[in-house]
Amino acid sequence: MANSTTHTTGQYRASSEIAERFLAFFRERGHREVAGAPLAVPGGGTSFIIAGMQPMIPYLRGQEPPPAPRLTALQRCLRTDDADAVGTNGRKCTSFHMLGNWSIGDYGRREAITLALALLDELGLDRSRLWVTLFGGDEALGLPRDEATAHEWRRMGMPEERIVPLGAEDNLWTMGGPGPCGPCTELFMDRGVARGCGRESCLPGCACERFLEIWNLVFIEYEWLPGGTYEPLPLRSVDTGMGLERVAAVLQDAESVFETDLFMPARTRLGELVATRGREAPPGRSAPSDQTDTARLERAEARARQMIVDHARAALLALLAGVGPGHDGRGSVVRQLIRRAARQGRVLGLEQPFLGELLGPLATGHGALLTPEEQARVPELARLVTEEETRFARVLTVGLRELARLAPGPDGLVPGERLFALHADRGFPPDLAAEVLAERGLAVDWSSFARAREAHRVVSRASAARRFGKEEHERSGQRGDGGGE
Ligand code: SER
């Protein structure tokens, strides 16, 4: 990224400026800036890059020499495994920008923590609102409490009550499976009691909105082997990841990541579309009868607005990486993002394709985070999204109408064969159907879905065999006629 300009501490910062400041800070301290890897990993095990450290794995393992022992990068990431959480809190995005600094066998805990605090000061993040977690150890795994990290935080003046030890689930960072890993210390900003759940037990790691994790410093020390053991790595390294969207939310005092400069132009455009094209009441919705109903509808609409801009942004980044909507692999992820967002449009009363119209405002919100070449491609990608949404619109209309008629059986579950029929006859995705039903508090009987699918397979195989038999018969007849056998 371009060189940074100087800012007064505490000043409002655009997301692209925060990113620039982060990279410049580490460049000024001997880190080589490397370009983020393409979001779509060529031949990679995971569909998309899910963490800033992924391109660094060969260096962290000591398999390849790094370009320099100190590195910094801005990495686009996409994780859809917990896409359902989007819109249920103010922090979860399916795609995000991870800012990182790495020490490949160079500095350790002391410098990583000192650097992190100095950058927070420079960005104007209030140290008195900072809380940290660290790895409290795990006997079963044979891994000790990270006392060295506790010591470094104390040394830097962090009050004891704001140093919170947590278990392996929270503070032993892994990629979700075998690979380089290690204990981590997570930095949380206290966004105020007013945003919290009010429970006495509320601390960093609580699901409420009070503590927001902004940065994770991982001390990569082990290789998690497929057998479940942890082997020390030849190098002791540092891998950090700061969530740009979250830091922007704090610095811009935004309620959620979706109210930052990255998303606001798209939110505004969505608001205009709802105002001009949205119908009063989407199908299946009766007028709210009381306050509880009104509150429920408001929550559903707020979630829809967040999901729409989140999924549209994720689709935009995937499209920019050359992944278009498709049937399999990465393409199916993009298609699913577009379909889920389109369905949320119906929650807001948007019946006609609208997602493509959000890509331009998203690009505006991202400013210098997109290259000029990428900015120039946005109109063409917006058309692609609109085409995909248009193809799906009729399926969506018919499917939603049928889903609105479905009722649970005597066991309290919606019969799975009905979802299968909707899928086989109308092309309505079963996972999306389940999501729509879940919003009405209904669960699906997946065993009857599996039975219906199996029965369908048997019938298809039989009819394919009949067709094949007939063709064989015809062919052999022809052979008989013409071959003179
Ligand atoms: N690898 C860590 C994470 O993804 C820090 O970069 O959170």
Short mmCIF file of C-alpha atoms and ligand atoms in Angstrom, two decimals:
data_model
loop_
_atom_site.label_atom_id
_atom_site.label_comp_id
_atom_site.label_asym_id
_atom_site.label_seq_id
_atom_site.Cartn_x
_atom_site.Cartn_y
_atom_site.Cartn_z
CA MET A 1 0.00 0.00 0.00
CA ALA A 2 1.04 3.60 -0.50
CA ASN A 3 3.01 5.40 2.18
CA SER A 4 0.99 6.62 5.10
CA THR A 5 0.29 10.15 6.11
CA THR A 6 0.64 11.36 9.68
CA HIS A 7 -2.44 11.48 11.86
CA THR A 8 -3.31 12.92 15.19
CA THR A 9 -4.03 10.24 17.76
CA GLY A 10 -7.72 9.58 18.19
CA GLN A 11 -8.67 11.11 14.87
CA TYR A 12 -11.37 9.47 12.76
CA ARG A 13 -9.78 7.11 10.28
CA ALA A 14 -11.07 5.62 7.08
CA SER A 15 -10.52 1.86 6.90
CA SER A 16 -8.04 2.21 4.05
CA GLU A 17 -6.04 4.67 6.18
CA ILE A 18 -6.01 2.27 9.14
CA ALA A 19 -4.66 -0.45 6.85
CA GLU A 20 -2.00 1.89 5.49
CA ARG A 21 -0.99 2.97 8.96
CA PHE A 22 -0.66 -0.63 10.15
CA LEU A 23 1.56 -1.65 7.24
CA ALA A 24 3.67 1.51 7.45
CA PHE A 25 4.15 1.03 11.21
CA PHE A 26 5.62 -2.41 10.65
CA ARG A 27 7.60 -1.39 7.57
CA GLU A 28 9.19 1.35 9.66
CA ARG A 29 10.21 -1.35 12.16
CA GLY A 30 12.06 -3.63 9.79
CA HIS A 31 9.19 -5.70 8.39
CA ARG A 32 9.05 -6.44 4.69
CA GLU A 33 5.60 -5.84 3.25
CA VAL A 34 4.39 -8.72 1.11
CA ALA A 35 1.29 -8.69 -1.08
CA GLY A 36 -1.72 -10.59 0.20
CA ALA A 37 -2.15 -13.97 -1.48
CA PRO A 38 -5.01 -14.46 -3.97
CA LEU A 39 -8.22 -15.20 -2.06
CA ALA A 40 -8.76 -18.37 -4.08
CA VAL A 41 -5.89 -20.69 -3.17
CA PRO A 42 -4.61 -22.34 -6.36
CA GLY A 43 -5.07 -26.07 -5.77
CA GLY A 44 -5.43 -25.30 -2.06
CA GLY A 45 -6.99 -27.58 0.52
CA THR A 46 -9.44 -24.95 1.69
CA SER A 47 -11.71 -23.21 -0.75
CA PHE A 48 -10.54 -19.73 0.14
CA ILE A 49 -7.86 -18.18 2.31
CA ILE A 50 -9.21 -18.26 5.86
CA ALA A 51 -6.37 -16.60 7.78
CA GLY A 52 -3.57 -14.15 7.14
CA MET A 53 -0.98 -16.76 8.12
CA GLN A 54 -1.99 -19.31 5.49
CA PRO A 55 0.45 -18.10 2.82
CA MET A 56 3.18 -18.07 5.51
CA ILE A 57 2.85 -21.75 6.43
CA PRO A 58 5.97 -22.97 4.56
CA TYR A 59 8.04 -20.29 6.37
CA LEU A 60 6.51 -21.04 9.78
CA ARG A 61 7.30 -24.74 9.32
CA GLY A 62 10.86 -23.95 8.30
CA GLN A 63 10.24 -25.62 4.91
CA GLU A 64 11.08 -22.51 2.85
CA PRO A 65 13.20 -19.46 3.69
CA PRO A 66 10.97 -16.39 4.13
CA PRO A 67 11.67 -13.29 1.98
CA ALA A 68 12.69 -11.63 5.29
CA PRO A 69 12.49 -12.72 8.94
CA ARG A 70 9.96 -9.91 9.64
CA LEU A 71 6.95 -9.63 7.38
CA THR A 72 3.74 -7.62 7.22
CA ALA A 73 0.72 -7.99 4.94
CA LEU A 74 -2.92 -7.21 4.39
CA GLN A 75 -4.77 -10.41 3.55
CA ARG A 76 -8.33 -10.83 2.28
CA CYS A 77 -10.01 -13.81 3.89
CA LEU A 78 -13.29 -15.65 3.39
CA ARG A 79 -14.83 -18.12 5.85
CA THR A 80 -18.38 -19.30 5.36
CA ASP A 81 -18.46 -22.20 7.84
CA ASP A 82 -20.18 -20.01 10.44
CA ALA A 83 -22.08 -17.79 7.99
CA ASP A 84 -25.24 -18.33 10.07
CA ALA A 85 -23.76 -16.11 12.78
CA VAL A 86 -23.73 -13.07 10.46
CA GLY A 87 -26.31 -10.57 11.63
CA THR A 88 -26.65 -12.16 15.07
CA ASN A 89 -23.84 -10.01 16.48
CA GLY A 90 -21.99 -6.89 15.40
CA ARG A 91 -18.66 -8.52 14.62
CA LYS A 92 -19.03 -11.57 12.39
CA CYS A 93 -18.34 -11.15 8.67
CA THR A 94 -17.93 -13.99 6.16
CA SER A 95 -15.17 -12.03 4.43
CA PHE A 96 -12.69 -9.81 6.19
CA HIS A 97 -9.38 -8.01 5.87
CA MET A 98 -6.70 -9.34 8.17
CA LEU A 99 -3.71 -7.17 8.90
CA GLY A 100 -0.70 -9.07 10.15
CA ASN A 101 2.89 -8.94 11.23
CA TRP A 102 5.08 -12.01 11.37
CA SER A 103 8.35 -12.89 12.98
CA ILE A 104 9.74 -16.02 11.38
CA GLY A 105 12.09 -17.25 14.09
CA ASP A 106 13.02 -13.62 14.81
CA TYR A 107 11.41 -11.77 17.75
CA GLY A 108 9.20 -13.40 20.35
CA ARG A 109 6.54 -12.46 22.90
CA ARG A 110 8.21 -9.38 24.32
CA GLU A 111 8.61 -7.54 21.04
CA ALA A 112 5.28 -8.74 19.63
CA ILE A 113 3.43 -7.32 22.63
CA THR A 114 5.49 -4.11 22.76
CA LEU A 115 4.87 -3.49 19.06
CA ALA A 116 1.14 -4.19 19.40
CA LEU A 117 0.75 -1.69 22.23
CA ALA A 118 2.73 0.98 20.39
CA LEU A 119 0.54 0.59 17.31
CA LEU A 120 -2.67 0.73 19.35
CA ASP A 121 -1.42 4.02 20.83
CA GLU A 122 -0.61 5.35 17.41
CA LEU A 123 -4.03 4.42 16.09
CA GLY A 124 -5.62 6.17 19.04
CA LEU A 125 -7.12 3.07 20.66
CA ASP A 126 -7.57 3.76 24.34
CA ARG A 127 -5.24 1.49 26.38
CA SER A 128 -7.45 1.81 29.43
CA ARG A 129 -10.12 -0.08 27.49
CA LEU A 130 -7.79 -2.90 26.53
CA TRP A 131 -8.23 -6.41 27.96
CA VAL A 132 -6.20 -9.44 27.00
CA THR A 133 -6.64 -13.19 27.13
CA LEU A 134 -3.97 -15.86 27.14
CA PHE A 135 -3.65 -19.63 27.11
CA GLY A 136 -4.36 -21.04 30.58
CA GLY A 137 -2.84 -24.46 29.75
CA ASP A 138 -4.41 -27.85 29.07
CA GLU A 139 -3.43 -30.91 31.08
CA ALA A 140 -5.07 -33.38 28.74
CA LEU A 141 -3.08 -31.99 25.81
CA GLY A 142 0.06 -31.79 27.93
CA LEU A 143 0.45 -28.07 27.21
CA PRO A 144 1.43 -25.61 29.97
CA ARG A 145 -0.13 -22.27 30.91
CA ASP A 146 1.43 -19.42 28.92
CA GLU A 147 3.12 -17.77 31.90
CA ALA A 148 5.66 -15.98 29.71
CA THR A 149 2.89 -14.01 28.00
CA ALA A 150 1.28 -13.10 31.33
CA HIS A 151 4.68 -11.84 32.46
CA GLU A 152 5.07 -9.63 29.36
CA TRP A 153 1.64 -8.07 29.81
CA ARG A 154 2.33 -7.33 33.48
CA ARG A 155 5.66 -5.85 32.52
CA MET A 156 3.88 -3.48 30.15
CA GLY A 157 1.63 -2.31 32.99
CA MET A 158 -1.51 -4.29 32.16
CA PRO A 159 -3.56 -4.62 35.38
CA GLU A 160 -3.91 -8.23 36.55
CA GLU A 161 -7.72 -8.15 36.38
CA ARG A 162 -7.56 -7.38 32.67
CA ILE A 163 -5.38 -10.42 31.91
CA VAL A 164 -7.79 -13.32 31.41
CA PRO A 165 -6.57 -16.94 31.08
CA LEU A 166 -8.77 -19.12 28.89
CA GLY A 167 -8.68 -22.72 27.68
CA ALA A 168 -7.45 -24.40 24.52
CA GLU A 169 -10.71 -23.72 22.71
CA ASP A 170 -10.15 -19.95 22.90
CA ASN A 171 -6.40 -19.50 23.23
CA LEU A 172 -4.66 -22.35 21.49
CA TRP A 173 -4.84 -21.13 17.92
CA THR A 174 -5.03 -23.72 15.17
CA MET A 175 -6.27 -23.63 11.60
CA GLY A 176 -9.11 -25.90 12.69
CA GLY A 177 -7.07 -28.99 11.90
CA PRO A 178 -3.49 -30.29 11.79
CA GLY A 179 -0.84 -27.69 10.95
CA PRO A 180 1.30 -25.03 12.63
CA CYS A 181 -0.33 -23.72 15.81
CA GLY A 182 0.40 -22.30 19.21
CA PRO A 183 -0.81 -20.42 22.26
CA CYS A 184 -2.24 -17.00 21.55
CA THR A 185 -3.02 -13.79 23.35
CA GLU A 186 -6.09 -11.94 22.12
CA LEU A 187 -6.61 -8.21 22.46
CA PHE A 188 -10.12 -7.01 23.23
CA MET A 189 -11.50 -3.49 23.40
CA ASP A 190 -14.07 -2.84 26.13
CA ARG A 191 -16.86 -1.11 24.23
CA GLY A 192 -18.67 -0.19 27.43
CA VAL A 193 -21.05 -1.78 29.91
CA ALA A 194 -24.00 -0.32 28.03
CA ARG A 195 -23.27 -2.62 25.09
CA GLY A 196 -22.89 -5.68 27.32
CA CYS A 197 -25.06 -8.41 28.77
CA GLY A 198 -24.68 -7.07 32.30
CA ARG A 199 -23.78 -10.47 33.76
CA GLU A 200 -21.15 -10.54 36.45
CA SER A 201 -19.35 -13.27 34.53
CA CYS A 202 -19.07 -11.03 31.44
CA LEU A 203 -15.41 -11.01 30.37
CA PRO A 204 -13.53 -11.15 27.06
CA GLY A 205 -14.83 -14.24 25.30
CA CYS A 206 -18.45 -13.50 26.34
CA ALA A 207 -20.85 -13.66 23.39
CA CYS A 208 -22.27 -10.17 24.07
CA GLU A 209 -21.21 -6.90 22.44
CA ARG A 210 -19.16 -5.44 25.29
CA PHE A 211 -15.74 -6.93 24.52
CA LEU A 212 -14.64 -6.89 20.91
CA GLU A 213 -11.63 -8.94 19.88
CA ILE A 214 -9.51 -6.84 17.55
CA TRP A 215 -6.15 -8.57 17.37
CA ASN A 216 -4.75 -12.02 17.90
CA LEU A 217 -1.06 -12.59 18.57
CA VAL A 218 -0.18 -16.24 18.05
CA PHE A 219 3.07 -17.75 19.19
CA ILE A 220 3.51 -20.47 16.61
CA GLU A 221 5.51 -23.15 18.38
CA TYR A 222 3.96 -26.50 17.52
CA GLU A 223 2.91 -28.60 14.57
CA TRP A 224 -0.40 -30.26 15.33
CA LEU A 225 0.08 -33.73 13.83
CA PRO A 226 -2.79 -35.74 12.31
CA GLY A 227 -2.56 -38.24 15.22
CA GLY A 228 -3.51 -35.46 17.68
CA THR A 229 -0.08 -34.77 19.18
CA TYR A 230 1.80 -31.47 19.24
CA GLU A 231 5.39 -31.50 18.06
CA PRO A 232 7.66 -28.48 18.66
CA LEU A 233 8.53 -26.66 15.42
CA PRO A 234 12.16 -25.95 14.50
CA LEU A 235 11.44 -22.18 14.65
CA ARG A 236 9.54 -20.20 17.26
CA SER A 237 7.56 -17.63 15.33
CA VAL A 238 4.93 -14.94 15.81
CA ASP A 239 1.79 -14.70 13.66
CA THR A 240 -0.63 -11.88 14.30
CA GLY A 241 -3.98 -11.01 12.80
CA MET A 242 -5.86 -7.76 13.32
CA GLY A 243 -9.39 -7.53 11.98
CA LEU A 244 -9.58 -4.33 9.96
CA GLU A 245 -13.39 -4.21 10.05
CA ARG A 246 -13.40 -4.45 13.85
CA VAL A 247 -10.71 -1.84 14.44
CA ALA A 248 -12.60 0.45 12.09
CA ALA A 249 -15.79 -0.14 14.11
CA VAL A 250 -13.99 0.92 17.31
CA LEU A 251 -12.24 3.94 15.81
CA GLN A 252 -15.37 5.12 14.04
CA ASP A 253 -17.51 4.37 17.12
CA ALA A 254 -19.79 2.29 14.91
CA GLU A 255 -22.35 -0.04 16.48
CA SER A 256 -21.17 -2.93 14.34
CA VAL A 257 -18.72 -3.67 11.55
CA PHE A 258 -21.62 -3.10 9.16
CA GLU A 259 -21.88 0.55 10.19
CA THR A 260 -18.30 1.36 9.23
CA ASP A 261 -17.23 3.33 6.17
CA LEU A 262 -16.69 0.01 4.36
CA PHE A 263 -20.38 -0.82 4.34
CA MET A 264 -22.23 2.47 4.85
CA PRO A 265 -22.57 3.45 1.17
CA ALA A 266 -24.07 0.01 0.46
CA ARG A 267 -26.34 0.28 3.52
CA THR A 268 -27.57 3.65 2.30
CA ARG A 269 -28.24 2.30 -1.21
CA LEU A 270 -30.07 -0.70 0.26
CA GLY A 271 -32.20 1.66 2.33
CA GLU A 272 -33.12 3.61 -0.82
CA LEU A 273 -34.00 0.42 -2.68
CA VAL A 274 -36.23 -0.76 0.16
CA ALA A 275 -37.90 2.65 0.32
CA THR A 276 -38.58 2.81 -3.41
CA ARG A 277 -39.09 -0.81 -4.41
CA GLY A 278 -39.82 -2.71 -1.21
CA ARG A 279 -43.36 -3.87 -0.68
CA GLU A 280 -45.17 -3.11 2.55
CA ALA A 281 -45.33 -6.69 3.78
CA PRO A 282 -43.36 -9.62 2.35
CA PRO A 283 -45.40 -12.80 1.62
CA GLY A 284 -46.31 -14.96 4.58
CA ARG A 285 -46.05 -12.01 6.91
CA SER A 286 -49.13 -10.84 8.69
CA ALA A 287 -49.23 -7.35 10.14
CA PRO A 288 -47.52 -7.28 13.56
CA SER A 289 -50.14 -7.82 16.20
CA ASP A 290 -48.26 -6.62 19.26
CA GLN A 291 -44.97 -5.18 20.48
CA THR A 292 -43.23 -8.57 20.64
CA ASP A 293 -44.14 -9.19 17.03
CA THR A 294 -42.90 -5.75 16.01
CA ALA A 295 -39.62 -6.28 17.85
CA ARG A 296 -39.19 -9.69 16.17
CA LEU A 297 -39.78 -8.18 12.73
CA GLU A 298 -37.37 -5.36 13.41
CA ARG A 299 -34.71 -7.85 14.45
CA ALA A 300 -35.30 -9.95 11.32
CA GLU A 301 -34.99 -6.85 9.14
CA ALA A 302 -31.85 -5.62 10.89
CA ARG A 303 -30.30 -9.07 10.42
CA ALA A 304 -31.36 -9.10 6.77
CA ARG A 305 -29.66 -5.75 6.12
CA GLN A 306 -26.43 -6.98 7.69
CA MET A 307 -26.50 -10.34 5.92
CA ILE A 308 -27.14 -8.69 2.57
CA VAL A 309 -24.18 -6.31 2.71
CA ASP A 310 -21.96 -8.99 4.22
CA HIS A 311 -22.76 -11.59 1.58
CA ALA A 312 -22.59 -9.04 -1.26
CA ARG A 313 -19.12 -7.97 -0.12
CA ALA A 314 -17.94 -11.58 0.18
CA ALA A 315 -19.28 -12.31 -3.30
CA LEU A 316 -17.54 -9.19 -4.62
CA LEU A 317 -14.16 -10.25 -3.20
CA ALA A 318 -14.57 -13.80 -4.54
CA LEU A 319 -15.56 -12.48 -7.97
CA LEU A 320 -12.55 -10.18 -7.97
CA ALA A 321 -10.44 -13.29 -7.27
CA GLY A 322 -11.87 -14.87 -10.40
CA VAL A 323 -14.44 -17.13 -8.73
CA GLY A 324 -17.88 -16.83 -10.33
CA PRO A 325 -21.09 -18.49 -9.12
CA GLY A 326 -21.17 -22.19 -10.05
CA HIS A 327 -22.26 -25.69 -9.08
CA ASP A 328 -19.17 -27.01 -7.33
CA GLY A 329 -16.38 -26.07 -4.97
CA ARG A 330 -15.65 -22.39 -4.62
CA GLY A 331 -18.24 -21.45 -7.24
CA SER A 332 -20.99 -23.04 -5.17
CA VAL A 333 -19.93 -20.93 -2.17
CA VAL A 334 -20.37 -17.77 -4.25
CA ARG A 335 -23.71 -18.98 -5.57
CA GLN A 336 -24.88 -19.74 -2.05
CA LEU A 337 -23.83 -16.28 -0.84
CA ILE A 338 -25.83 -14.64 -3.64
CA ARG A 339 -28.88 -16.83 -3.03
CA ARG A 340 -28.91 -16.31 0.72
CA ALA A 341 -28.60 -12.55 0.25
CA ALA A 342 -31.37 -12.58 -2.36
CA ARG A 343 -33.64 -14.41 0.06
CA GLN A 344 -32.89 -11.82 2.78
CA GLY A 345 -33.99 -9.19 0.27
CA ARG A 346 -37.45 -10.76 0.41
CA VAL A 347 -37.46 -10.23 4.20
CA LEU A 348 -37.17 -6.52 3.37
CA GLY A 349 -39.84 -6.78 0.69
CA LEU A 350 -37.42 -6.62 -2.26
CA GLU A 351 -38.94 -8.86 -4.93
CA GLN A 352 -36.73 -7.88 -7.87
CA PRO A 353 -32.97 -8.45 -8.22
CA PHE A 354 -31.14 -5.77 -6.27
CA LEU A 355 -27.80 -7.20 -5.14
CA GLY A 356 -25.86 -6.11 -8.21
CA GLU A 357 -26.72 -2.51 -7.31
CA LEU A 358 -24.84 -2.79 -4.04
CA LEU A 359 -21.48 -3.68 -5.58
CA GLY A 360 -20.72 -0.14 -6.75
CA PRO A 361 -21.41 1.40 -3.32
CA LEU A 362 -19.36 -1.39 -1.68
CA ALA A 363 -16.44 -0.54 -3.95
CA THR A 364 -16.86 3.13 -2.99
CA GLY A 365 -16.78 2.20 0.71
CA HIS A 366 -13.60 0.18 0.25
CA GLY A 367 -11.79 2.97 -1.59
CA ALA A 368 -8.05 2.29 -1.81
CA LEU A 369 -8.51 -1.23 -0.41
CA LEU A 370 -9.42 -2.15 -3.98
CA THR A 371 -6.89 -1.48 -6.72
CA PRO A 372 -7.90 0.87 -9.56
CA GLU A 373 -8.05 -2.20 -11.86
CA GLU A 374 -10.42 -3.90 -9.43
CA GLN A 375 -12.56 -0.78 -9.12
CA ALA A 376 -12.84 -0.73 -12.93
CA ARG A 377 -14.15 -4.32 -12.98
CA VAL A 378 -16.98 -3.69 -10.52
CA PRO A 379 -19.72 -2.75 -13.07
CA GLU A 380 -19.10 -5.96 -15.03
CA LEU A 381 -19.19 -8.04 -11.82
CA ALA A 382 -22.39 -6.30 -10.73
CA ARG A 383 -24.02 -7.48 -13.98
CA LEU A 384 -22.88 -11.03 -13.27
CA VAL A 385 -24.45 -10.92 -9.81
CA THR A 386 -27.70 -9.54 -11.23
CA GLU A 387 -27.78 -12.35 -13.82
CA GLU A 388 -27.32 -14.98 -11.14
CA GLU A 389 -29.95 -13.38 -8.94
CA THR A 390 -32.38 -13.12 -11.86
CA ARG A 391 -31.95 -16.84 -12.63
CA PHE A 392 -32.78 -17.64 -9.03
CA ALA A 393 -35.65 -15.17 -8.57
CA ARG A 394 -38.45 -17.41 -9.87
CA VAL A 395 -37.23 -20.45 -7.91
CA LEU A 396 -37.15 -18.24 -4.84
CA THR A 397 -40.66 -16.89 -5.33
CA VAL A 398 -42.21 -20.32 -5.88
CA GLY A 399 -40.14 -21.96 -3.15
CA LEU A 400 -40.93 -19.35 -0.52
CA ARG A 401 -44.63 -19.62 -1.33
CA GLU A 402 -44.52 -23.39 -0.87
CA LEU A 403 -42.44 -23.15 2.28
CA ALA A 404 -44.95 -20.74 3.81
CA ARG A 405 -47.57 -23.51 3.48
CA LEU A 406 -45.47 -26.19 5.19
CA ALA A 407 -46.46 -27.21 8.68
CA PRO A 408 -44.79 -29.60 11.12
CA GLY A 409 -45.99 -33.20 11.41
CA PRO A 410 -47.10 -34.84 14.69
CA ASP A 411 -43.43 -35.17 15.74
CA GLY A 412 -43.04 -31.38 15.56
CA LEU A 413 -40.73 -31.61 12.54
CA VAL A 414 -41.34 -30.51 8.98
CA PRO A 415 -41.33 -33.66 6.80
CA GLY A 416 -37.98 -33.82 4.99
CA GLU A 417 -39.54 -35.33 1.85
CA ARG A 418 -41.34 -32.04 1.25
CA LEU A 419 -37.97 -30.23 1.18
CA PHE A 420 -36.58 -32.91 -1.07
CA ALA A 421 -39.50 -32.52 -3.48
CA LEU A 422 -38.98 -28.75 -3.47
CA HIS A 423 -35.34 -29.34 -4.31
CA ALA A 424 -35.89 -32.03 -6.97
CA ASP A 425 -38.88 -30.40 -8.69
CA ARG A 426 -38.14 -26.71 -8.27
CA GLY A 427 -34.41 -26.50 -7.64
CA PHE A 428 -34.86 -24.84 -4.24
CA PRO A 429 -31.72 -25.45 -2.11
CA PRO A 430 -32.56 -27.55 0.98
CA ASP A 431 -30.16 -25.63 3.26
CA LEU A 432 -31.84 -22.37 2.32
CA ALA A 433 -35.27 -23.96 2.89
CA ALA A 434 -34.15 -25.10 6.35
CA GLU A 435 -32.95 -21.59 7.10
CA VAL A 436 -36.31 -20.08 6.11
CA LEU A 437 -38.16 -22.61 8.27
CA ALA A 438 -35.80 -22.03 11.20
CA GLU A 439 -36.81 -18.37 11.17
CA ARG A 440 -40.36 -19.57 11.85
CA GLY A 441 -39.00 -21.73 14.67
CA LEU A 442 -39.41 -24.95 12.63
CA ALA A 443 -36.92 -27.82 12.36
CA VAL A 444 -36.65 -30.36 9.54
CA ASP A 445 -36.82 -34.15 9.74
CA TRP A 446 -33.56 -34.80 7.88
CA SER A 447 -33.93 -38.58 8.09
CA SER A 448 -37.03 -38.48 5.91
CA PHE A 449 -35.14 -36.10 3.58
CA ALA A 450 -32.38 -38.74 3.25
CA ARG A 451 -34.95 -41.50 2.63
CA ALA A 452 -36.65 -39.45 -0.09
CA ARG A 453 -33.30 -38.75 -1.71
CA GLU A 454 -32.36 -42.42 -1.67
CA ALA A 455 -35.74 -43.45 -3.12
CA HIS A 456 -35.23 -40.86 -5.86
CA ARG A 457 -31.79 -42.30 -6.62
CA VAL A 458 -33.15 -45.81 -6.92
CA VAL A 459 -35.88 -44.63 -9.32
CA SER A 460 -33.39 -42.58 -11.36
CA ARG A 461 -31.00 -45.53 -11.58
CA ALA A 462 -33.80 -47.83 -12.69
CA SER A 463 -35.03 -45.42 -15.34
CA ALA A 464 -31.45 -44.80 -16.52
CA ALA A 465 -30.97 -48.56 -16.74
CA ARG A 466 -34.22 -48.87 -18.72
CA ARG A 467 -33.13 -46.08 -21.05
CA PHE A 468 -29.72 -47.62 -21.41
CA GLY A 469 -31.28 -51.06 -22.07
CA LYS A 470 -33.52 -49.57 -24.74
CA GLU A 471 -30.62 -47.79 -26.40
CA GLU A 472 -28.58 -50.99 -26.29
CA HIS A 473 -31.45 -52.83 -27.82
CA GLU A 474 -31.79 -50.28 -30.58
CA ARG A 475 -28.06 -50.29 -31.18
CA SER A 476 -27.82 -54.04 -31.33
CA GLY A 477 -30.85 -54.01 -33.66
CA GLN A 478 -29.03 -51.62 -35.95
CA ARG A 479 -25.94 -53.71 -35.75
CA GLY A 480 -27.97 -56.76 -36.62
CA ASP A 481 -29.52 -55.00 -39.56
CA GLY A 482 -26.44 -53.43 -40.99
CA GLY A 483 -23.65 -55.66 -39.74
CA GLY A 484 -24.77 -58.87 -41.44
CA GLU A 485 -24.11 -60.92 -38.30
N1 SER B 1 -3.65 -16.82 12.68
C1 SER B 1 -4.31 -16.00 13.64
C2 SER B 1 -5.74 -15.77 13.30
O1 SER B 1 -6.17 -16.06 12.20
C3 SER B 1 -3.59 -14.69 13.78
O2 SER B 1 -3.27 -14.22 12.52
O3 SER B 1 -6.47 -15.28 14.12
#
